[in-house]
XYZ file of C-alpha atoms in Angstrom:
661
model
C 284.905 205.089 182.850
C 288.062 205.469 184.945
C 288.492 203.980 188.415
C 288.146 207.300 190.235
C 284.837 208.052 188.501
C 283.598 204.558 189.275
C 284.531 204.974 192.921
C 282.848 208.379 192.997
C 279.588 206.954 191.641
C 279.411 204.083 194.129
C 276.666 203.998 196.731
C 277.576 202.294 200.005
C 277.042 202.170 203.743
C 279.361 204.750 205.270
C 279.320 203.519 208.861
C 278.128 200.549 210.856
C 274.339 200.419 210.963
C 272.616 200.621 214.340
C 269.619 198.418 215.079
C 267.370 199.613 217.907
C 264.967 197.181 219.588
C 263.084 200.219 220.834
C 261.586 203.310 219.201
C 263.281 206.486 218.005
C 262.701 209.751 216.157
C 258.928 209.490 216.482
C 258.600 206.160 214.649
C 255.933 203.688 215.762
C 258.315 200.818 214.976
C 261.788 199.647 215.987
C 264.288 201.243 213.613
C 267.497 200.622 211.704
C 269.752 203.693 211.582
C 272.019 203.785 208.555
C 274.567 206.174 207.042
C 275.298 206.169 203.325
C 277.473 207.940 200.817
C 276.667 208.137 197.150
C 276.498 210.096 193.945
C 273.158 211.752 193.183
C 271.074 210.227 190.405
C 269.152 212.553 188.131
C 265.361 212.276 187.783
C 265.668 210.470 184.460
C 268.058 207.930 185.957
C 265.709 207.288 188.907
C 262.769 206.856 186.534
C 264.730 204.352 184.432
C 265.821 202.429 187.538
C 262.216 202.343 188.742
C 261.127 200.759 185.459
C 263.874 198.133 185.803
C 262.518 197.200 189.240
C 258.932 197.049 187.920
C 259.986 194.658 185.170
C 261.770 192.463 187.693
C 258.864 192.538 190.190
C 255.664 193.782 188.438
C 253.571 193.703 191.642
C 255.910 196.309 193.146
C 254.255 199.009 191.058
C 251.048 198.753 193.113
C 252.919 199.652 196.316
C 255.059 202.550 195.112
C 254.048 206.081 196.013
C 255.669 209.100 194.440
C 258.036 210.726 196.951
C 256.884 214.168 198.054
C 259.722 216.651 197.816
C 260.096 220.373 197.343
C 263.868 220.098 197.043
C 265.792 220.556 193.816
C 268.746 218.760 195.408
C 269.420 215.599 193.387
C 271.108 213.838 196.306
C 268.118 214.395 198.594
C 265.775 213.284 195.808
C 267.855 210.114 195.361
C 267.618 209.358 199.074
C 263.859 209.944 199.080
C 263.555 207.576 196.126
C 265.570 204.960 198.054
C 263.406 205.235 201.185
C 260.201 205.268 199.141
C 261.232 202.153 197.196
C 262.246 200.270 200.343
C 258.845 201.049 201.849
C 257.173 199.735 198.683
C 259.278 196.568 198.996
C 258.118 196.140 202.608
C 254.492 196.438 201.511
C 255.038 194.074 198.564
C 256.539 191.547 201.000
C 253.388 191.873 203.169
C 255.230 193.319 206.149
C 252.897 195.266 208.470
C 255.013 198.435 208.215
C 252.966 201.512 207.364
C 255.612 204.210 207.807
C 258.315 205.429 205.471
C 261.907 205.811 206.560
C 263.080 209.351 207.169
C 266.262 211.324 206.497
C 267.880 212.469 209.760
C 270.753 214.499 208.359
C 272.246 215.228 204.968
C 275.494 216.866 203.930
C 276.831 216.890 200.386
C 277.087 213.193 199.446
C 276.638 211.764 202.964
C 273.358 211.156 204.822
C 271.874 209.431 207.875
C 268.365 208.002 207.860
C 266.255 205.437 209.647
C 264.114 202.563 208.378
C 261.123 201.317 210.422
C 261.094 197.534 210.759
C 259.619 194.562 212.568
C 261.654 192.471 215.017
C 262.085 189.530 212.642
C 262.718 191.601 209.520
C 266.031 193.258 210.433
C 268.513 191.004 208.617
C 266.528 190.657 205.352
C 265.808 194.407 205.397
C 269.519 195.179 205.760
C 270.227 192.776 202.889
C 267.619 194.608 200.815
C 269.236 197.972 201.640
C 272.643 196.717 200.490
C 271.151 195.375 197.240
C 269.399 198.697 196.606
C 272.654 200.600 197.120
C 274.401 198.241 194.683
C 271.655 198.840 192.133
C 271.918 202.615 192.519
C 275.710 202.465 192.187
C 275.605 200.279 189.069
C 272.982 202.523 187.496
C 274.982 205.654 188.282
C 278.011 204.053 186.609
C 276.011 202.895 183.591
C 276.819 199.255 184.316
C 274.580 196.276 183.570
C 272.611 195.464 186.724
C 271.048 192.089 185.853
C 272.952 190.333 188.622
C 271.778 192.934 191.137
C 268.197 192.681 189.875
C 268.238 188.923 190.553
C 269.549 189.653 194.051
C 266.741 192.216 194.422
C 264.086 189.600 193.607
C 265.672 187.104 196.008
C 265.826 189.756 198.729
C 262.072 190.376 198.410
C 261.388 186.634 198.651
C 263.621 186.422 201.730
C 261.858 189.419 203.270
C 258.432 187.935 202.516
C 259.343 184.765 204.431
C 259.590 186.881 207.594
C 256.109 188.397 207.185
C 253.468 187.454 209.791
C 251.854 184.081 209.183
C 248.478 185.313 210.385
C 246.696 187.219 207.628
C 244.893 189.335 210.234
C 248.034 190.823 211.794
C 248.724 193.566 209.198
C 245.122 194.764 209.399
C 245.135 194.903 213.207
C 248.387 196.892 213.179
C 247.017 199.278 210.571
C 243.853 199.733 212.650
C 245.918 200.329 215.803
C 247.959 203.026 214.058
C 244.851 204.818 212.816
C 243.205 204.653 216.239
C 246.328 205.829 218.071
C 246.598 202.531 219.966
C 250.215 201.583 220.777
C 251.431 198.144 219.778
C 254.574 196.081 220.014
C 255.595 192.640 218.823
C 256.312 190.188 221.627
C 257.233 186.889 219.936
C 255.791 184.072 217.834
C 253.449 186.372 215.893
C 252.011 187.677 219.178
C 251.478 191.411 219.692
C 250.548 193.558 222.658
C 248.075 196.314 221.841
C 247.960 198.984 224.531
C 250.219 199.590 227.530
C 250.381 198.416 231.141
C 246.905 198.016 232.596
C 245.429 198.858 229.193
C 247.503 196.269 227.312
C 245.966 193.212 225.647
C 247.662 190.362 223.786
C 246.607 189.004 220.414
C 247.994 186.384 218.045
C 246.353 187.036 214.722
C 242.648 186.900 215.699
C 243.237 184.922 218.915
C 242.835 187.162 221.947
C 244.119 186.614 225.469
C 240.490 185.848 226.396
C 240.328 182.927 223.947
C 240.942 179.738 225.904
C 242.996 176.781 224.715
C 240.032 174.472 225.440
C 237.749 176.516 223.195
C 240.196 176.650 220.290
C 241.039 172.940 220.614
C 237.374 171.943 220.447
C 236.516 174.348 217.630
C 239.449 173.129 215.492
C 238.159 169.562 215.675
C 235.096 169.523 213.411
C 233.704 166.318 214.935
C 233.975 167.522 218.545
C 232.764 170.982 217.573
C 229.636 169.644 215.886
C 228.939 167.288 218.826
C 229.064 170.177 221.311
C 226.916 172.385 219.077
C 224.347 169.607 218.721
C 224.235 169.127 222.511
C 223.701 172.876 222.886
C 220.652 172.711 220.616
C 222.340 174.288 217.583
C 221.284 172.840 214.191
C 224.199 170.954 212.630
C 224.339 168.373 209.816
C 224.541 164.681 210.698
C 228.073 163.345 210.333
C 230.388 160.462 211.189
C 234.105 159.804 211.106
C 235.429 157.511 208.373
C 238.640 155.570 208.851
C 238.825 154.375 205.239
C 237.096 154.726 201.879
C 234.835 151.709 202.454
C 233.609 153.147 205.748
C 233.077 156.510 204.058
C 230.908 154.868 201.386
C 228.740 153.116 204.001
C 228.265 156.374 205.931
C 227.289 158.183 202.724
C 224.734 155.487 201.861
C 223.195 155.737 205.351
C 223.108 159.548 205.326
C 221.904 159.674 201.724
C 223.534 161.610 198.904
C 224.535 164.393 198.478
C 227.248 164.440 201.166
C 230.292 166.452 202.204
C 233.802 165.144 202.887
C 236.150 167.203 205.072
C 239.294 166.722 207.160
C 238.383 166.963 210.845
C 241.437 169.004 211.857
C 242.138 171.437 208.994
C 240.901 175.005 208.506
C 240.436 177.265 205.503
C 238.438 174.811 203.414
C 241.504 172.606 202.865
C 240.495 169.182 201.575
C 236.760 169.971 201.759
C 234.424 168.734 199.005
C 230.699 169.510 199.184
C 227.619 168.364 197.264
C 229.070 164.959 196.331
C 226.406 163.213 194.288
C 227.592 159.612 193.983
C 230.030 156.915 195.064
C 232.677 157.835 192.489
C 232.764 161.483 193.541
C 232.851 160.449 197.202
C 235.879 158.163 196.783
C 237.785 160.802 194.792
C 237.051 163.431 197.432
C 237.951 161.072 200.284
C 241.338 160.248 198.756
C 242.041 163.947 198.263
C 241.106 164.737 201.883
C 243.517 162.026 203.055
C 246.380 164.075 201.623
C 245.759 166.619 204.384
C 244.628 164.507 207.328
C 244.103 160.961 208.538
C 240.875 162.008 210.237
C 238.061 162.415 207.704
C 234.447 163.373 208.337
C 231.533 162.410 206.068
C 228.607 164.761 206.540
C 225.101 165.163 205.145
C 225.031 168.004 202.633
C 222.704 170.902 203.498
C 221.473 172.884 200.514
C 221.831 176.591 201.119
C 224.021 179.623 200.604
C 227.264 179.798 202.554
C 227.601 182.685 205.031
C 230.449 183.654 207.352
C 229.260 185.548 210.424
C 231.838 187.183 212.708
C 230.909 187.274 216.389
C 232.895 189.134 219.051
C 231.953 189.342 222.723
C 228.373 188.235 222.026
C 227.824 190.734 219.216
C 227.608 190.120 215.469
C 230.107 192.450 213.795
C 229.957 191.216 210.228
C 228.157 188.869 207.854
C 229.238 187.979 204.331
C 227.903 185.580 201.759
C 230.731 183.468 200.374
C 229.937 183.047 196.710
C 231.751 179.954 195.378
C 234.392 180.251 192.691
C 232.763 180.451 189.293
C 232.062 182.653 186.299
C 229.132 184.758 185.143
C 228.133 184.538 181.499
C 228.043 187.453 179.078
C 226.592 185.611 176.059
C 229.883 186.053 174.162
C 232.716 184.195 175.851
C 233.180 180.521 176.651
C 233.400 179.208 180.212
C 237.154 178.749 179.857
C 237.641 182.272 178.495
C 235.581 183.715 181.353
C 237.665 181.652 183.788
C 240.905 183.120 182.416
C 239.442 186.624 182.646
C 238.481 185.957 186.274
C 242.032 184.928 187.184
C 243.376 188.097 185.544
C 241.699 190.188 188.284
C 244.607 192.002 190.085
C 242.954 191.211 193.419
C 243.520 187.518 192.767
C 246.896 186.096 193.728
C 248.588 182.998 195.060
C 250.188 184.346 198.256
C 248.699 184.012 201.728
C 247.927 187.736 201.834
C 246.223 187.959 198.423
C 242.671 189.336 198.943
C 241.219 186.819 196.459
C 242.792 183.576 195.296
C 243.536 182.424 191.770
C 241.756 179.229 190.720
C 243.175 176.234 188.893
C 241.327 174.642 186.026
C 240.920 171.150 187.460
C 238.803 168.019 187.573
C 236.418 169.579 190.126
C 235.518 172.307 187.632
C 234.926 169.725 184.894
C 232.650 167.614 187.136
C 230.558 170.633 188.130
C 230.284 171.694 184.498
C 229.052 168.200 183.624
C 226.410 168.409 186.374
C 225.244 171.672 184.836
C 225.116 170.164 181.358
C 227.993 172.341 180.149
C 231.620 172.042 179.086
C 234.532 174.471 178.885
C 233.517 175.539 175.361
C 229.944 176.387 176.359
C 228.889 180.046 176.185
C 226.711 180.884 179.241
C 223.848 183.303 178.795
C 224.261 186.869 180.085
C 223.989 186.856 183.897
C 224.083 183.051 184.165
C 226.345 181.931 187.032
C 228.393 178.787 186.430
C 229.749 177.223 189.606
C 233.289 175.802 189.340
C 234.016 175.040 192.997
C 232.049 172.971 195.498
C 233.089 175.022 198.545
C 232.684 178.761 198.863
C 235.825 179.566 200.885
C 237.914 182.499 199.714
C 240.897 180.124 199.850
C 239.336 178.018 197.097
C 238.459 180.970 194.880
C 235.243 182.213 196.478
C 234.208 185.867 196.735
C 232.699 187.438 199.884
C 229.707 189.761 199.527
C 228.570 191.892 202.483
C 225.075 191.031 203.797
C 225.167 192.385 207.362
C 222.457 194.984 206.752
C 219.945 192.366 205.542
C 220.656 189.695 208.168
C 217.559 188.551 210.126
C 217.805 189.037 213.933
C 217.070 185.324 214.510
C 220.084 184.414 212.412
C 222.276 186.829 214.365
C 221.123 185.226 217.587
C 221.838 181.751 216.193
C 225.428 182.767 215.350
C 225.925 184.231 218.835
C 224.580 181.034 220.429
C 227.028 178.961 218.358
C 230.003 181.067 219.511
C 228.790 180.873 223.106
C 228.355 177.095 222.909
C 232.083 176.723 222.198
C 233.068 179.438 224.706
C 234.681 181.595 222.010
C 234.993 185.357 222.458
C 235.875 185.867 218.768
C 234.496 183.393 216.248
C 233.789 182.966 212.575
C 230.462 181.118 212.404
C 229.708 179.397 209.080
C 225.967 179.143 208.432
C 224.303 177.302 205.567
C 220.864 178.814 204.952
C 218.712 179.564 201.869
C 218.625 183.297 202.603
C 220.276 185.215 205.468
C 217.409 187.728 205.385
C 214.885 185.022 206.346
C 214.735 183.521 209.843
C 216.341 180.088 210.117
C 213.238 179.009 212.029
C 211.251 179.353 208.803
C 213.766 178.173 206.198
C 215.957 175.801 208.182
C 219.708 176.192 208.527
C 222.838 174.355 209.597
C 226.004 175.502 211.326
C 228.718 173.702 209.400
C 231.671 175.085 211.365
C 232.720 177.567 214.058
C 236.247 178.891 213.537
C 238.058 179.921 216.722
C 240.784 181.838 214.875
C 238.930 183.313 211.911
C 240.581 185.055 208.994
C 238.593 188.271 209.063
C 239.463 189.368 205.531
C 239.043 192.820 204.071
C 237.762 192.966 200.538
C 234.056 193.723 200.907
C 232.578 197.175 201.150
C 231.469 196.352 204.647
C 232.654 198.287 207.687
C 236.132 197.685 209.049
C 236.180 194.812 211.574
C 239.618 195.357 213.035
C 239.079 198.747 214.649
C 235.807 197.734 216.406
C 237.483 194.599 217.779
C 240.412 196.603 219.147
C 238.031 199.216 220.553
C 235.989 196.566 222.367
C 239.085 194.729 223.570
C 241.141 197.706 224.755
C 239.962 200.432 227.158
C 240.227 203.991 225.833
C 243.084 204.432 223.377
C 245.189 201.784 225.096
C 247.723 204.299 226.385
C 248.677 205.043 229.971
C 250.223 208.381 231.056
C 254.017 208.242 230.713
C 256.512 210.832 231.979
C 260.161 210.964 230.942
C 262.386 212.806 233.417
C 265.616 213.762 231.646
C 268.878 215.295 232.792
C 271.671 215.235 235.357
C 271.515 213.285 238.662
C 269.000 215.770 240.115
C 266.457 214.314 237.659
C 266.404 211.160 239.780
C 264.919 213.044 242.743
C 262.269 214.604 240.497
C 261.217 211.168 239.227
C 260.867 209.850 242.788
C 258.853 212.878 243.891
C 256.476 212.584 240.913
C 256.027 208.899 241.711
C 255.063 209.744 245.320
C 252.502 212.328 244.206
C 250.828 209.888 241.807
C 250.780 207.081 244.388
C 248.938 209.439 246.769
C 246.282 209.797 244.066
C 245.685 206.024 244.207
C 247.309 205.374 240.818
C 249.333 202.203 240.185
C 252.700 203.729 239.274
C 255.698 202.062 237.691
C 258.815 204.099 238.401
C 262.402 203.779 237.206
C 265.320 205.681 238.676
C 269.064 205.192 239.158
C 268.588 202.798 242.082
C 265.848 200.385 241.012
C 262.540 199.733 239.290
C 259.392 199.924 241.425
C 255.730 199.078 240.903
C 253.312 200.615 243.402
C 256.276 201.478 245.612
C 257.574 197.891 245.706
C 261.037 197.176 244.304
C 260.856 194.653 241.454
C 264.466 195.006 240.261
C 267.454 196.461 242.104
C 270.362 198.308 240.588
C 270.936 200.728 237.758
C 268.620 199.259 235.117
C 268.772 200.879 231.679
C 265.639 202.827 230.693
C 264.652 200.511 227.817
C 264.695 197.383 230.001
C 262.866 199.173 232.818
C 260.253 200.591 230.452
C 259.550 197.173 228.927
C 259.076 195.678 232.390
C 256.508 198.344 233.231
C 254.668 198.329 229.894
C 254.056 194.569 230.124
C 252.772 194.714 233.714
C 248.977 194.907 234.012
C 249.188 196.547 237.452
C 250.832 199.650 235.989
C 248.510 202.597 235.309
C 251.213 205.250 234.829
C 254.975 205.283 234.205
C 257.722 207.625 235.387
C 260.959 206.874 233.524
C 264.286 208.497 234.370
C 266.851 209.017 231.596
C 270.215 210.147 232.936
C 272.651 208.337 230.620
C 273.069 207.825 226.877
C 272.054 204.124 226.736
C 268.866 205.040 224.853
C 271.069 205.774 221.824
C 271.834 202.052 221.533
C 268.464 200.652 222.653
C 265.807 203.162 221.633
C 262.849 204.180 223.769
C 260.666 201.449 225.271
C 257.522 203.159 223.914
C 256.576 204.894 220.678
C 254.764 207.807 222.344
C 254.756 209.461 225.754
C 252.939 212.381 227.335
C 255.243 214.409 229.549
C 258.879 215.421 229.121
C 260.439 216.920 232.238
C 263.765 218.541 231.381
C 265.774 218.715 234.611
C 269.059 219.580 232.939
C 270.888 219.538 229.615
C 273.810 217.418 230.748
C 273.544 213.735 231.577
C 275.902 211.252 233.202
C 278.001 209.078 230.918
C 276.989 205.423 230.928
C 280.584 204.256 231.511
C 280.083 205.089 235.207
C 282.876 207.704 235.209
C 280.472 210.216 236.645
C 281.541 212.754 234.020
C 278.851 214.645 232.138
C 278.236 213.524 228.584
C 279.171 215.852 225.758
C 276.778 218.437 224.367
C 276.706 216.460 221.104
C 275.501 213.312 222.866
C 272.896 215.293 224.785
C 271.663 216.786 221.517
C 271.613 213.314 219.918
C 269.505 212.040 222.823
C 267.007 214.858 222.571
C 266.716 214.412 218.805
C 265.903 210.729 219.360
C 263.512 211.208 222.296
C 261.547 214.418 221.807
C 259.667 213.536 218.582
C 257.893 210.817 220.605
C 256.459 213.351 223.088
C 252.982 214.476 222.025
C 251.841 216.070 225.292
C 253.676 218.653 227.404
C 257.278 219.770 227.871
C 258.267 221.048 231.319
C 261.613 222.347 232.553
C 263.147 223.555 235.795
C 264.482 227.102 235.740
C 267.529 226.220 237.877
C 269.170 224.682 234.807
C 268.017 227.437 232.443
C 267.581 225.025 229.520
C 267.381 226.416 226.004
C 264.020 224.904 225.093
C 263.841 227.060 221.943
C 266.624 224.900 220.561
C 264.368 221.828 220.813
C 261.196 223.417 219.523
C 261.454 221.804 216.064
C 261.766 218.315 217.536
C 258.363 217.947 219.179
C 254.717 218.897 218.830
C 254.385 218.983 222.645
C 253.097 222.149 224.281
C 255.858 223.992 226.162
C 255.316 225.377 229.621
C 257.447 228.185 231.059
C 260.452 227.122 233.120
C 259.546 227.083 236.816
C 260.876 226.153 240.236
C 261.264 222.483 241.081
C 258.218 222.454 243.358
C 256.087 224.239 240.742
C 257.202 221.798 238.059
C 256.253 218.820 240.236
C 252.808 220.306 240.870
C 252.294 220.939 237.169
C 253.616 217.491 236.231
C 251.272 215.739 238.672
C 248.245 217.622 237.363
C 249.290 216.927 233.771
C 249.696 213.176 234.399
C 246.206 213.015 235.943
C 244.766 214.868 232.939
C 246.554 212.564 230.486
C 245.272 209.537 232.415
C 241.695 210.702 232.016
C 242.255 211.523 228.353
C 243.646 208.072 227.527
C 241.173 206.072 229.595
C 238.165 207.862 228.156
C 239.445 208.362 224.623
C 237.250 207.116 221.770
C 238.556 209.426 219.063
C 240.656 207.966 216.316
C 244.046 209.480 215.726
C 244.840 210.834 212.256
C 245.784 208.118 209.788
C 249.498 207.435 209.616
C 250.877 208.088 206.116
């Protein structure tokens, strides 16, 4: 292949990429805007490249969706394949991104598109894009791509390291998208769901109502059990052991069987239950010391292990946590059944794997010995062979939904336990013979109350994340937002709309060319850019409505401060340049601005007739209803009425928005 052909077949970034901290083109996420040039790959080439990626990263196949296209243009199809594969990579890396990138423009062998991203994922996502372009170029040239495939695997690992540490975060974001609740990442794995007065903060399953005192006490198993006991909640007897000798004396006094657990670790780490003798106790104690210096020895309570989720004094979920083990079929040995169990695609080793793989270890051998079995034994059909002492999902357990059969007394006990530790959201672990029978009859013990529970999502039970958001956030979490766009006269329209809303008793955040105001009070002087002003207002819990003025092109380099807004008031088609020359921006820049902004408007589009805007030219950019151009005073009247209607709609909304593809 000659040099000119090689150059022709190369895929590369054509211009400098633009990273927006805000939102654009209707995306619910911050975006990366990229331009590429390349040579179209035929369907057979794309299929072969896909298989190469699957062989390099087999799990990728579960995340790939076939791109939907009606085009017979190979270049467009190649771009759609690229965007589809990058989205699959984001999902494989456990990033909470549930939107595909989208092509913005395409011409011959050049295209612009955007990629949705999280704040901390920008650099690794750009690295992934460059690797993908290298792969496409090498494949188009017929070159060996093993080096690029290794870079592809490393890029996924790098991307995965930036995924949220809290396993609940992706599910809450997915629930917010489906319910039409706005969200944005703040920092340190903390997100705001909702806007202004409707906004609430969460970090994984910690809410802004969860106090530091409550979480501190609940994370310390000794303190937690002491407080529960004082509140009249049944808990097992326990004592702290500073060394193995002390642990042995405590176990003798409590009477075997006992449990050993680190006081300050969650997720079943270092926990060993149903220890039958001194030898097992010492082994378990030494293992627990690997994770903590503070070890608790506790009387074992015989019963099934249940996790009950309580939120705001209501039981939302109950699951039985069946310990890791195998069920006999009368044909296969215990070890063969164990290997089959680990082959389940739901089982993995990552933090986001729904079920966890189990290791064949000494614990399994000890439990087999207790049962009179060994790894070569063939259990009878239906016979369950326990291979783990604890029932946590983290140690290989499986949750089974039992909410519908839970006895009311047991629900009340779980609520009392959460209340005793002053937790608004709690995972209450109950040991009881049968959740369908009252604990007053059978006995029970609360072994732990988790103040930051991993809510999970692998049972057939109802979704927990949407009900929690619905209870936490009023309405759909949105507040009415108006964008006033155009030449300097737009500033006066923004101020007048602010005055009208203030007269209605609404807490208004307003941005114009002079300052940012909340309820008429100046909170920042000067010409603040719209993104900065919008962020200030969205994070303020006194703000019930926003009026944002856009009269320069700064949004092109920042993005919008919100993913959706209700009212677009077009005061003119020319805006002032941001270099402070006072000269109107070019028609191209104005068009670029409208293409970025209008897809985010899902309410109403208004315009003043004095500027005679060509709203037909923007019709394809937004789903908003268009009102006829009117006089300035008529537009203000209509805008005020519309903002009041949107306020009522958002505050009272209980309908879920359509699922985001």
